[in-house]
XYZ file of C-alpha atoms in Angstrom:
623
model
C 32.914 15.359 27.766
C 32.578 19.142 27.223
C 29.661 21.373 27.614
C 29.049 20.773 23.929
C 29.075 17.695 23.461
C 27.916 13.838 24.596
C 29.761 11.291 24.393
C 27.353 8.231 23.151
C 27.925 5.424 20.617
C 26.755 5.959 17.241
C 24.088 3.487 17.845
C 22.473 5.558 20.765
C 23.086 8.784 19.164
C 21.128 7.188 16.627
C 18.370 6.186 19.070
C 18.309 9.528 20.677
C 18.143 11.487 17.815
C 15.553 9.797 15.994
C 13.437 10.056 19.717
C 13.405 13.846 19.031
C 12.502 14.227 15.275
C 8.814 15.925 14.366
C 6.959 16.518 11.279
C 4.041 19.687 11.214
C 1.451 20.162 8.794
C -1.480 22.441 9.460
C 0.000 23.623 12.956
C -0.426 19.478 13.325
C 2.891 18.272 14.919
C 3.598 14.535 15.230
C 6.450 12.141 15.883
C 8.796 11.706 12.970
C 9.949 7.763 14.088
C 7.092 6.580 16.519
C 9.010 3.791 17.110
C 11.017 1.057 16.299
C 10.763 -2.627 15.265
C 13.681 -5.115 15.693
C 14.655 -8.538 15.496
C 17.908 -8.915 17.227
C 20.579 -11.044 15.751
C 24.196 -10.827 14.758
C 24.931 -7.374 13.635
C 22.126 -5.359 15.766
C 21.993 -6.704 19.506
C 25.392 -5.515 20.849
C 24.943 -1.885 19.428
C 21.091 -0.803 18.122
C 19.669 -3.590 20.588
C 21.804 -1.915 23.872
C 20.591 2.022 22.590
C 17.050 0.574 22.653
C 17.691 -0.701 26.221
C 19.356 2.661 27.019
C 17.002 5.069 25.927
C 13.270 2.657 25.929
C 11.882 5.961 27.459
C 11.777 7.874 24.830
C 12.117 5.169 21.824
C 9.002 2.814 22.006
C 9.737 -1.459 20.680
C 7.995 -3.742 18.988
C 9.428 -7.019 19.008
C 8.595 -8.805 15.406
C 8.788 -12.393 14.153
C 9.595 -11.606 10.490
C 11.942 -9.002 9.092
C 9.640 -8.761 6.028
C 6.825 -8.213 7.985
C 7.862 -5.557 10.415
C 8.332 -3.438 7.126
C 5.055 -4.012 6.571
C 3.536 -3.391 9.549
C 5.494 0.165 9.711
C 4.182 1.157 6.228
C 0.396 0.303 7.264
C 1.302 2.821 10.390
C 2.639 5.083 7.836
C 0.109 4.793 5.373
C -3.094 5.365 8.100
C -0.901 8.721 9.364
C -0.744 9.878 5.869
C 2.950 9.826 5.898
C 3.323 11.981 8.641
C 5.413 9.690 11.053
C 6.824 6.725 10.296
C 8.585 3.691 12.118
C 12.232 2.387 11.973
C 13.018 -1.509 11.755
C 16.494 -2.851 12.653
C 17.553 -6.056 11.504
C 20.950 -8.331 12.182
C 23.716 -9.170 9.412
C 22.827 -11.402 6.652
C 19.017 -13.246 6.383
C 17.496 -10.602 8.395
C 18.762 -7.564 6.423
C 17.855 -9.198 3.209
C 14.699 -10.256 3.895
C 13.672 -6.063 4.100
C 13.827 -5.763 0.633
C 10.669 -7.204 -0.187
C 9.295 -4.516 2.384
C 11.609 -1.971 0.744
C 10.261 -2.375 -2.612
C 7.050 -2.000 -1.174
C 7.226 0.746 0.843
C 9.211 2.953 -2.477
C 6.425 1.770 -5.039
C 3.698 2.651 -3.115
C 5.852 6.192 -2.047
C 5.565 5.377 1.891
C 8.046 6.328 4.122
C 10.678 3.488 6.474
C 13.652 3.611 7.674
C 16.103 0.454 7.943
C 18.786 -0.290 9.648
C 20.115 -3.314 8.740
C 23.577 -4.449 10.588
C 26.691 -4.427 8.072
C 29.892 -5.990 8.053
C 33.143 -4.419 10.361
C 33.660 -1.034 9.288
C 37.680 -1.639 9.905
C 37.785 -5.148 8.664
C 39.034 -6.495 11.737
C 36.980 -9.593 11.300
C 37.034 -10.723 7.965
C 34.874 -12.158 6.772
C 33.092 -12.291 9.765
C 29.856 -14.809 9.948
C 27.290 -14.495 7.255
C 29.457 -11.787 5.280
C 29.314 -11.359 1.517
C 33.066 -11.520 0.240
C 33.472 -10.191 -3.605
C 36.163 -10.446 -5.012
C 36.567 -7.260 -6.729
C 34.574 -4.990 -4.593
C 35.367 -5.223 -1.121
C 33.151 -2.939 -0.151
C 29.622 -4.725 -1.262
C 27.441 -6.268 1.216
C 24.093 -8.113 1.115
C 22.981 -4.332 2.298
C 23.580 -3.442 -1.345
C 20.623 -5.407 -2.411
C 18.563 -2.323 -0.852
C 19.935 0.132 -3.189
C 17.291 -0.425 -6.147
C 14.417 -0.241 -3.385
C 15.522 2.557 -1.183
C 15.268 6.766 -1.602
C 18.132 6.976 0.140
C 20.822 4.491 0.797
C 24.332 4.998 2.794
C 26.353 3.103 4.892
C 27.770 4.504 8.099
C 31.603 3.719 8.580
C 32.643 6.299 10.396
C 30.214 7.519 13.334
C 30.815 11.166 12.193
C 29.350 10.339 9.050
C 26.262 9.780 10.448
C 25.469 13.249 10.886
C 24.595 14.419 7.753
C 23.435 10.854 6.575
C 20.899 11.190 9.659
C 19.441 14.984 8.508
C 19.617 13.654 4.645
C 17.509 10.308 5.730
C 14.790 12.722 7.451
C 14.216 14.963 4.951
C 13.367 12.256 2.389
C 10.792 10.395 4.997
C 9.035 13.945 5.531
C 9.214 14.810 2.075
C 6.029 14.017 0.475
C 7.512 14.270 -3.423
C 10.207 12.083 -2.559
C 9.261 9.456 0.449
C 9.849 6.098 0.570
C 12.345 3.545 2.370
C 15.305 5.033 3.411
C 18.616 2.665 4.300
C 21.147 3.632 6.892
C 23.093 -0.173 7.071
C 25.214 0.557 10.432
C 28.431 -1.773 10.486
C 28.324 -3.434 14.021
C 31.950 -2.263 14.987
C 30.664 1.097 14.352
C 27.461 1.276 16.321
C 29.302 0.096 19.379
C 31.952 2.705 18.581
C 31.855 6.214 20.980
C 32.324 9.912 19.488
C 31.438 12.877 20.932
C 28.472 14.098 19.495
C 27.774 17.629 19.366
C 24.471 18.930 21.627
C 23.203 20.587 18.565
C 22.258 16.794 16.856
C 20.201 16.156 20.382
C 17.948 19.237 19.643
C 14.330 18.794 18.524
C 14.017 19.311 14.903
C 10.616 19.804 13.099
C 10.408 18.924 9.579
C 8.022 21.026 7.970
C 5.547 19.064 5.551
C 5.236 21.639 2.447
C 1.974 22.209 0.369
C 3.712 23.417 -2.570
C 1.024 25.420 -4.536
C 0.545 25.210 -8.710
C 2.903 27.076 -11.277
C 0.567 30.210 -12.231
C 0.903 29.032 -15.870
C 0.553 26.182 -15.809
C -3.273 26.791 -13.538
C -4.053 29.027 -16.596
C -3.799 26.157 -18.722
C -5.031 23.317 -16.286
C -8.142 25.957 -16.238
C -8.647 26.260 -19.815
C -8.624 22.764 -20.103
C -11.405 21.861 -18.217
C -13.071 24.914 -19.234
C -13.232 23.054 -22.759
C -14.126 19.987 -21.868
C -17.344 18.437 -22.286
C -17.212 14.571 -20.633
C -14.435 14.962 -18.104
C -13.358 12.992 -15.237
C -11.259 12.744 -12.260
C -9.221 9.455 -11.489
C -8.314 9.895 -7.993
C -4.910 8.215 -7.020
C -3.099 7.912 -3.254
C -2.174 11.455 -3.319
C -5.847 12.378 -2.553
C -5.505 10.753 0.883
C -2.045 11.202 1.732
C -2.412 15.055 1.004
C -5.715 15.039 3.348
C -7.555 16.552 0.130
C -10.789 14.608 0.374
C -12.742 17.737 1.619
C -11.364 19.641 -1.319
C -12.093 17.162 -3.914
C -15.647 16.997 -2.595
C -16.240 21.074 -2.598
C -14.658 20.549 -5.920
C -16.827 18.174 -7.230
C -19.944 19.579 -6.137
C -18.934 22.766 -8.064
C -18.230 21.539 -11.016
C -19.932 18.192 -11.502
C -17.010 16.396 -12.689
C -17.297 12.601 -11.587
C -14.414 10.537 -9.213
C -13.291 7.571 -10.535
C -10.642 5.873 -8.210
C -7.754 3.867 -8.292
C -7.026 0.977 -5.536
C -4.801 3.841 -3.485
C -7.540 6.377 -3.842
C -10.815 4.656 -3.301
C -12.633 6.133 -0.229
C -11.343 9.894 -1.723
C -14.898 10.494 -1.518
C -18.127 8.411 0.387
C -19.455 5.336 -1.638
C -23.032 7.166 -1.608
C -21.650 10.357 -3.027
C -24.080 11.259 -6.500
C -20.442 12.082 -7.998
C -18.761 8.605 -7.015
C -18.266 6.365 -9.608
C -16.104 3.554 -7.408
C -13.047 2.113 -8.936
C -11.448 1.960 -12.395
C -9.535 -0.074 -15.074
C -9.473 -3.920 -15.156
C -10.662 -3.437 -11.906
C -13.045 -0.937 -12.038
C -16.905 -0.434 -11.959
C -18.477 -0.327 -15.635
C -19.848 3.077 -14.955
C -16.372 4.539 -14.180
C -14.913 2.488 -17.412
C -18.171 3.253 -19.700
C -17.211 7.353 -19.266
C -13.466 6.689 -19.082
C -13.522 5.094 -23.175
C -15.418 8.486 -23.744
C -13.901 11.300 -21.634
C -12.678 13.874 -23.434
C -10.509 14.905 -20.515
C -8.832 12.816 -17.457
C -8.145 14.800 -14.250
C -5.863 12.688 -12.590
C -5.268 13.732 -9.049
C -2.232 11.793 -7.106
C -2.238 8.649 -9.337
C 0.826 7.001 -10.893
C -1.478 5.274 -13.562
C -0.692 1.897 -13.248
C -1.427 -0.378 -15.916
C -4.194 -1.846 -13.892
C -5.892 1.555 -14.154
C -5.002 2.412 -17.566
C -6.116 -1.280 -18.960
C -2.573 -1.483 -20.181
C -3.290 1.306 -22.358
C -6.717 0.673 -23.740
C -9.075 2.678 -21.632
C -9.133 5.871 -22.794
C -10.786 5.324 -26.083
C -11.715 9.062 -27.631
C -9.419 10.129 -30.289
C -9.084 13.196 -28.761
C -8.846 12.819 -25.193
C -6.436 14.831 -23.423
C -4.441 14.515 -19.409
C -4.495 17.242 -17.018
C -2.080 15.447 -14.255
C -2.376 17.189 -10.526
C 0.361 15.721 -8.655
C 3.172 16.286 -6.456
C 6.202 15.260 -8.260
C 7.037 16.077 -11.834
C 7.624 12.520 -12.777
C 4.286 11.365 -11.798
C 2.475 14.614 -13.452
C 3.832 14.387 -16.852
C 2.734 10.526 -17.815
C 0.630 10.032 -20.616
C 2.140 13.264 -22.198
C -0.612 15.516 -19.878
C -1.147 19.039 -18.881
C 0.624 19.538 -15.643
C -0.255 20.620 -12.392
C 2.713 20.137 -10.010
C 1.692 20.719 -6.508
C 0.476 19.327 -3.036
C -3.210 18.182 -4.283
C -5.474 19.770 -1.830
C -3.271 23.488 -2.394
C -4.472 22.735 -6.135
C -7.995 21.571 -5.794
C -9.039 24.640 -3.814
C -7.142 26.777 -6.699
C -9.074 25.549 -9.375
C -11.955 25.499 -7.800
C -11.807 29.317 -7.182
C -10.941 29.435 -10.771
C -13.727 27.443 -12.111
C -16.330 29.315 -9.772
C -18.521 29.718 -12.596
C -18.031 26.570 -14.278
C -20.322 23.259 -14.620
C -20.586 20.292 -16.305
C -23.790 19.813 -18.206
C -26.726 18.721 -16.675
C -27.046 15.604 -19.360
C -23.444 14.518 -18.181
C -24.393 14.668 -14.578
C -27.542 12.688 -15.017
C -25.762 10.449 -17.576
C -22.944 8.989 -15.065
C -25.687 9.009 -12.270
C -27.821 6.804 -13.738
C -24.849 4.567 -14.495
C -23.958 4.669 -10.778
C -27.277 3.679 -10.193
C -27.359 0.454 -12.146
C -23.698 -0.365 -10.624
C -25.271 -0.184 -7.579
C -27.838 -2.734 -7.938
C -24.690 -4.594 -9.471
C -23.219 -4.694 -5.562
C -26.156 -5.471 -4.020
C -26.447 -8.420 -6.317
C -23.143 -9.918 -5.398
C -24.085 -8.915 -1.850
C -27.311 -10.734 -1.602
C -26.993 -14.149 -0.067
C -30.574 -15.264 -0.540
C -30.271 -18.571 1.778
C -28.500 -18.058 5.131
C -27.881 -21.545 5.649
C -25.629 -21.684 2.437
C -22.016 -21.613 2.094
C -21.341 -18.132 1.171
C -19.159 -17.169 -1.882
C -16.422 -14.622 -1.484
C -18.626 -11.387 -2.696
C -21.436 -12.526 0.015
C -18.540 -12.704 2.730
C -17.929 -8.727 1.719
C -21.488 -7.909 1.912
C -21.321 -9.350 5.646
C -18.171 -7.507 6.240
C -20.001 -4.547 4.731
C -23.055 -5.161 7.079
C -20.628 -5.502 9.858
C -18.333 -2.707 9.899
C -18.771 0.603 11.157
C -17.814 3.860 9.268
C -14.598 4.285 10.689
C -13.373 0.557 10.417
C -10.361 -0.309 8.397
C -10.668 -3.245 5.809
C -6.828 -4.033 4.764
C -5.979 -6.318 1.641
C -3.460 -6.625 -1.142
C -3.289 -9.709 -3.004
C -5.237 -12.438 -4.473
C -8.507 -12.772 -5.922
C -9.852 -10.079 -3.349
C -8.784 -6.900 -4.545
C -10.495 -7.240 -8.081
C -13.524 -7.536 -5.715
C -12.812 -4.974 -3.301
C -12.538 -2.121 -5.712
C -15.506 -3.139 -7.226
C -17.783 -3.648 -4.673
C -16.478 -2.321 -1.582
C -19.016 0.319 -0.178
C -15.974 3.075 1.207
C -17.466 4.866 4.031
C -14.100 7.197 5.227
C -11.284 8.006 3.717
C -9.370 5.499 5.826
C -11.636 3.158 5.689
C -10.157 1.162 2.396
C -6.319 0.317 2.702
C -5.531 -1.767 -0.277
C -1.572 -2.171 -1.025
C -1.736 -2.581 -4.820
C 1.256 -0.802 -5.935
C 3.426 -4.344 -5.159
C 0.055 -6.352 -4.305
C 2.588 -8.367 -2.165
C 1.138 -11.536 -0.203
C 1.479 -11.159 3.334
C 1.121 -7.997 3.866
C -2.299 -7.677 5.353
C -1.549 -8.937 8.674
C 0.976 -7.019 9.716
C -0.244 -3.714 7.756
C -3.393 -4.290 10.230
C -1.081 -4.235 13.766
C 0.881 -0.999 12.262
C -3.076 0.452 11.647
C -3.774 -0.228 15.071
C -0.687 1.093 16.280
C -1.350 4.024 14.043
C -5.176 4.546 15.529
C -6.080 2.640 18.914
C -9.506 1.554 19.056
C -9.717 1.549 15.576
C -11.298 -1.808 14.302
C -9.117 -3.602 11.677
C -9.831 -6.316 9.315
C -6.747 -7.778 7.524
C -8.748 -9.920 4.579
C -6.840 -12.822 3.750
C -6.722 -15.858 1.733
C -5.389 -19.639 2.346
C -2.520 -18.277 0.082
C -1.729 -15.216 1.450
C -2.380 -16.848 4.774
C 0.173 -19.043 4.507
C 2.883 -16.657 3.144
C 3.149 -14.712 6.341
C 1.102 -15.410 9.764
C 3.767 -15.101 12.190
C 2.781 -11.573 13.124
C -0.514 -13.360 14.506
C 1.847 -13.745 17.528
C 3.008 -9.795 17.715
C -0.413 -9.225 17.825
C -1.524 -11.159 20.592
C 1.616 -10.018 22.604
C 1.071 -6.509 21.765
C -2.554 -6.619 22.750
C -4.017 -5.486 19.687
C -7.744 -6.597 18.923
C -6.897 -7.247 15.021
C -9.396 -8.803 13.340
C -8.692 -11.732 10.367
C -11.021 -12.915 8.018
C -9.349 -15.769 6.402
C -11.266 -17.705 3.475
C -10.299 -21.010 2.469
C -10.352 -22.024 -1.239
C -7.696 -24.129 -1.304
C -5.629 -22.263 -4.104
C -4.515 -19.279 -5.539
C -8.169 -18.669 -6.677
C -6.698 -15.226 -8.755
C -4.042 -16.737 -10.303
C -5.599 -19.477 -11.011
C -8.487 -17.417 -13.291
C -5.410 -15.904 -15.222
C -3.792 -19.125 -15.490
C -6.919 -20.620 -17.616
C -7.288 -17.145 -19.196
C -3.749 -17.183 -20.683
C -3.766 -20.621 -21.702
C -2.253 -21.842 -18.286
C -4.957 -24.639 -17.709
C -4.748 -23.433 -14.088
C -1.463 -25.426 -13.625
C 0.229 -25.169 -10.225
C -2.368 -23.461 -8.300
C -4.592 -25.044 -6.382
C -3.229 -26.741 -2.983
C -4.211 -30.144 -3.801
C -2.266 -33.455 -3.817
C -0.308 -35.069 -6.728
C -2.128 -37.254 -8.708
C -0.605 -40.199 -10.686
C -0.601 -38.412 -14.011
C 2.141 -35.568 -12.068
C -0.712 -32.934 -12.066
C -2.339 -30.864 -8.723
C -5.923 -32.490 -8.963
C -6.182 -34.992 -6.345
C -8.183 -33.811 -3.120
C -7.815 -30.934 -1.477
C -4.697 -30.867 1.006
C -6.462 -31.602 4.701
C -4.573 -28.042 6.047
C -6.277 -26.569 9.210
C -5.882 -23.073 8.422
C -7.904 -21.995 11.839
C -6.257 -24.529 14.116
C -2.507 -22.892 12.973
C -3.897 -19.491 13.498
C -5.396 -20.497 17.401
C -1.939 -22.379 17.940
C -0.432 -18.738 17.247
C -2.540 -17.244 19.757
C -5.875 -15.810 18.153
C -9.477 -16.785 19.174
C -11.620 -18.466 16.403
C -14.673 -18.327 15.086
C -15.184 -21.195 12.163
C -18.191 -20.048 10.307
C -19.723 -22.854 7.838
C -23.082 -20.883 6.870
C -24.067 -17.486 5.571
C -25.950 -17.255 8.855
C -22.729 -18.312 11.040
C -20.506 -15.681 9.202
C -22.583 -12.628 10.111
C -22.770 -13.673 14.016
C -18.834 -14.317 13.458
C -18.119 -11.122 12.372
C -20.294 -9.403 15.019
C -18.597 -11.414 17.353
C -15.094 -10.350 16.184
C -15.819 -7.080 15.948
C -16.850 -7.044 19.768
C -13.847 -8.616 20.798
C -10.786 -6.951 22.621
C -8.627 -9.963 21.533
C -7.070 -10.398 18.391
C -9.824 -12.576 16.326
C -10.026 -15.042 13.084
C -13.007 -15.358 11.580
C -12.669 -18.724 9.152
C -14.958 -19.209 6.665
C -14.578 -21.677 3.650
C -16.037 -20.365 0.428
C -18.231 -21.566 -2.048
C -15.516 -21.849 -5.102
C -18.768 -20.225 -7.486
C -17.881 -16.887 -9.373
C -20.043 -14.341 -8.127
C -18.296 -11.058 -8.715
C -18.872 -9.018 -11.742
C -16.278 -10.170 -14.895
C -13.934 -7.043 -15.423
C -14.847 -4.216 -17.416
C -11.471 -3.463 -19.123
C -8.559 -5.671 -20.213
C -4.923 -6.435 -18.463
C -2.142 -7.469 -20.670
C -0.625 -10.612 -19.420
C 1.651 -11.807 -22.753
C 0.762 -15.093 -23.662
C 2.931 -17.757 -25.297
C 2.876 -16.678 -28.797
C 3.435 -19.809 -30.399
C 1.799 -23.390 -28.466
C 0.880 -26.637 -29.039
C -1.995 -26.940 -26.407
C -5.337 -25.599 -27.368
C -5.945 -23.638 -24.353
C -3.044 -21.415 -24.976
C -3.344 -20.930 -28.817
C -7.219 -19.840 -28.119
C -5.842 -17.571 -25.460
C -3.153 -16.323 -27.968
C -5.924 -15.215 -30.394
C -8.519 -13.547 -27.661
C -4.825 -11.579 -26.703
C -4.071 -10.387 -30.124
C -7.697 -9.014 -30.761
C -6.976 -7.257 -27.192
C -3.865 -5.611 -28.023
C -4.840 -4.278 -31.076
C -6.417 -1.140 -28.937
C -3.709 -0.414 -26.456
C -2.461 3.301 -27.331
C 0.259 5.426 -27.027
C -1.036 8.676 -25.635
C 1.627 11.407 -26.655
């Protein structure tokens, strides 16, 4: 080996060089790859496994049960550090690199950075086909690894360890690049990884990746000015981008100069404090009927870091007024011209300070203001309603187990969902109190996630209390990371509620003319359908046989001196409570399309047919 170079397999060149890889912001430097999780298998032990072994100094492990999961659990670490370090996951050959792409798809949709590295086939071929190898027989060079092409921001396969030079510096640049982030693929053929080169010194080096706040177009702030200049009833819909830009400060000293309301979306709720007088919570099918009362009548959206799902546009029946216009802030052109807007392309606190230096003279009318704050005021009593549990000896429905949680928690706590029946009532109700403070994955609302997303939190901020909020449904997708948890030591907190269904899917099932087929957990009944009893499943018993404490709760009274409990605790902690099945949240304020069978025999579904038609009759093209 010369002066200049080391001689190292590609798999701990790998190792090493992701060990010295830094992103900056704001003189703020952090790791790039905080660490790595692996499951080791066929494909990964012999070459990623021994460069873990080889340099575990300098590369910290986490040892996961589910490949799916440890994807998850480095995208909740992602997500809490704003994107500014992220977490690799290695899997084997075959199974284990296919069950990332869930995780994958994730991670891209929702525009947080991972990096894979799945095993691959022999490079050379030697073996072939080798266990749990993919043979096509036109395209020899295909493997299961291809799968994570659709779902990664950058893909490539490594068959050469020289190659892996610029593939490494190319991977990088899209995790630390905030207008292009997402999962990033490097599948490593196993003959390769175990294969020695002599790297140059130069790849060893300690690289900072600079984490750009791109400012506005001057232009195009003229115009972004002049439109709200001209605007009468606008309003902000604050999107992801808020948080992950660290613009929450700047949209409040924005707000309070102008007046303009905050609605949010499920990624940007918490962009400012719950009790803010400019706060309107969440909006769309989801949202609070004070932020979708001025939504059908602004005359202007602001949207600030948003992608505008369909869950926040209504599928295209929110914004009512015949002459309501887009102003898009965001940081990628893609996301900034939807709905045919005014764009602002740029980092999103660079362009809230901007034009709010432009707009130093500029206010809303006092009638809007008081307008949108009495509104927030009758929304309010609205929570506290659902919140209320009146008898503490009563089984407590799912909004009364939030407004525990929410007399639990303190400001800095984490509450962590994504699927079910819970997020509807989350972005409702949920009282945000930091910006942190409300992780909801909604971009792929992907069961199972919360668990893991809650050990990557914790990983992401020790000390930092973290509720994962989970149904019997969700629960049973994915609780093997109960067991990282308790061998990692992390105090993560699970509220699991029993209804014995898929309580959200069930509602749309009997909405669209489903009858609520196949969704509760029940046993068969003679006639073929789901409505015998309830299935006798132990939820709490599985999740102490994994290694958590429990605390059953039964009563209203029981669930708050749970919770306490939990939150005391320096061991990982379930709090199971089995709700009362009652609706108690708020109906939604704005419609979702969910097609429904056009033509039908049953009742149920030609009723639902007809309330659909008289729905889609106000979805609109906004061009």
């Amino acid at each position: 080996m010369s002066a200049r170079t080391r001689r190292l397999t590609t798999a701990q060149a790998l190792v090493r060089f992701l060990s010295v890889q830094y992103t900056e912001r704001d003189g703020v430097r952090r790791r790039l790859i905080a660490g790595t999780w692996g499951i080791f298998g066929h494909g990964n032990v012999a070459g990623v496994g021994q460069a873990l072994v080889e340099y575990a100094d300098v590369m910290p492990f986490h040892q996961g049960r589910n490949e799916q999961s440890m994807v998850h659990a480095a995208v909740g670490h992602a997500r809490q550090l704003n994107r500014l370090s992220a977490q690799a996951v290695t899997t084997s050959i075959g199974p284990g690199a296919t069950n990332l792409v869930t995780g994958a798809a994730l991670a891209t949709i929702n525009r947080l950075p991972v990096l894979l590295l799945p095993g691959d086939y022999f490079a050379t071929h030697s073996a072939d086909p080798l266990l749990q190898q993919l043979e096509h027989p036109v395209e020899a060079d295909v493997s299961v690894n291809d799968t994570l092409r659709p779902v990664s921001r950058y893909f490539d396969r490594i068959t050469r360890p020289e190659a892996l030079i610029p593939s490494a510096l190319q991977a990088m640049r899209v995790l630390s690049d905030p207008a292009e982030t997402g999962a990033v693929t490097l599948a490593l053929p196993q003959d390769v990884q175990a294969e020695a080169y002599d790297w140059p010194e130069e790849f060893f080096a300690e690289r900072v990746w600079h984490v750009r706040r791109p400012a506005p177009d001057p232009v195009e702030l003229t115009a972004a000015v002049e439109a709200i200049r001209s605007a009468a009833r606008p309003l902000i819909v604050a999107g992801g981008g808020v948080h992950h830009s660290e613009a929450e400060e700047a949209l409040k000293a924005f707000v309070e100069a102008t007046g303009i309301p905050v609605a949010s979306t499920q990624a940007g709720k918490g962009a400012l404090r719950h009790d803010h007088p400019a706060d309107l919570g969440g909006i769309g099918h989801t949202g609070t009927a004070v932020s979708d009362e001025l939504a059908r009548t602004a005359d202007l959206v602001i949207g600030v870091g948003t992608r505008y799902t369909d869950f926040t546009t209504a599928s295209g029946t929110l914004f009512r007024n015949p002459d309501v216009r887009f102003l898009n802030l965001n940081i990628t052109g893609f996301d900034a011209h939807k709905l045919a807007a005014r764009t602002l392309v740029c980092d999103a606190r660079t362009g809230l300070d901007l034009l709010r230096e432009a707009l130093a003279d500029h206010r809303v009318s006092e009638e809007y203001v008081a307008g949108y704050r009495a509104g927030k005021a009758r929304w309010d009593e609205v929570v506290e309603a659902a919140y209320r549990a009146d008898d503490d000896s009563a089984v407590p429905t799912q909004t009364q187990v939030l407004g525990a949680l929410d007399a639990a928690v303190g400001d800095d706590d984490v509450v962590i969902n994504a699927a079910g029946s819970l997020p509807g009532d989350l972005h409702k109700l949920w009282r945000s109190r930091s910006p942190r403070q409300y992780h909801l994955e909604y971009g792929y609302s992907c069961m199972g996630y919360e668990i893991p997303a809650g050990i990557g939190v914790q990983q992401a901020a020790p000390g930092t209390p973290v509720w994962a909020l989970v149904g019997d449904g969700t629960y049973l997708m994915m609780p093997t990371e109960i067991v990282t948890a308790v061998q990692e030591g992390l105090p993560l907190n699970v509220v699991l509620l029993q209804n014995h269904g898929y309580a959200s899917i069930g509602g749309l099932s009997e909405e669209t003319g489903g009858e609520r087929f196949g969704t509760a957990y029940r046993f068969r009944a003679a006639d073929g359908t789901f409505t015998g009893a309830p299935l006798p499943v132990d939820l709490a018993a599985n999740a102490a046989s994994l290694g958590m404490d429990v605390l059953r709760a039964k009563t209203v009274r029981e669930l708050r001196e749970a919770l306490a409990a939990a939150r005391a605790s320096d061991r990982p902690t379930c709090v199971y409570v089995e709700t009362d099945p009652a609706p108690t949240a708020p109906p939604a304020e704005a419609w979702w399309d969910v097609p429904v069978a056009e033509t039908a025999s049953r009742e149920a579904a030609v009723a639902a047919r007809e309330r659909y038609d008289r729905q889609a009759a106000d979805r609109r093209r906004h061009l």
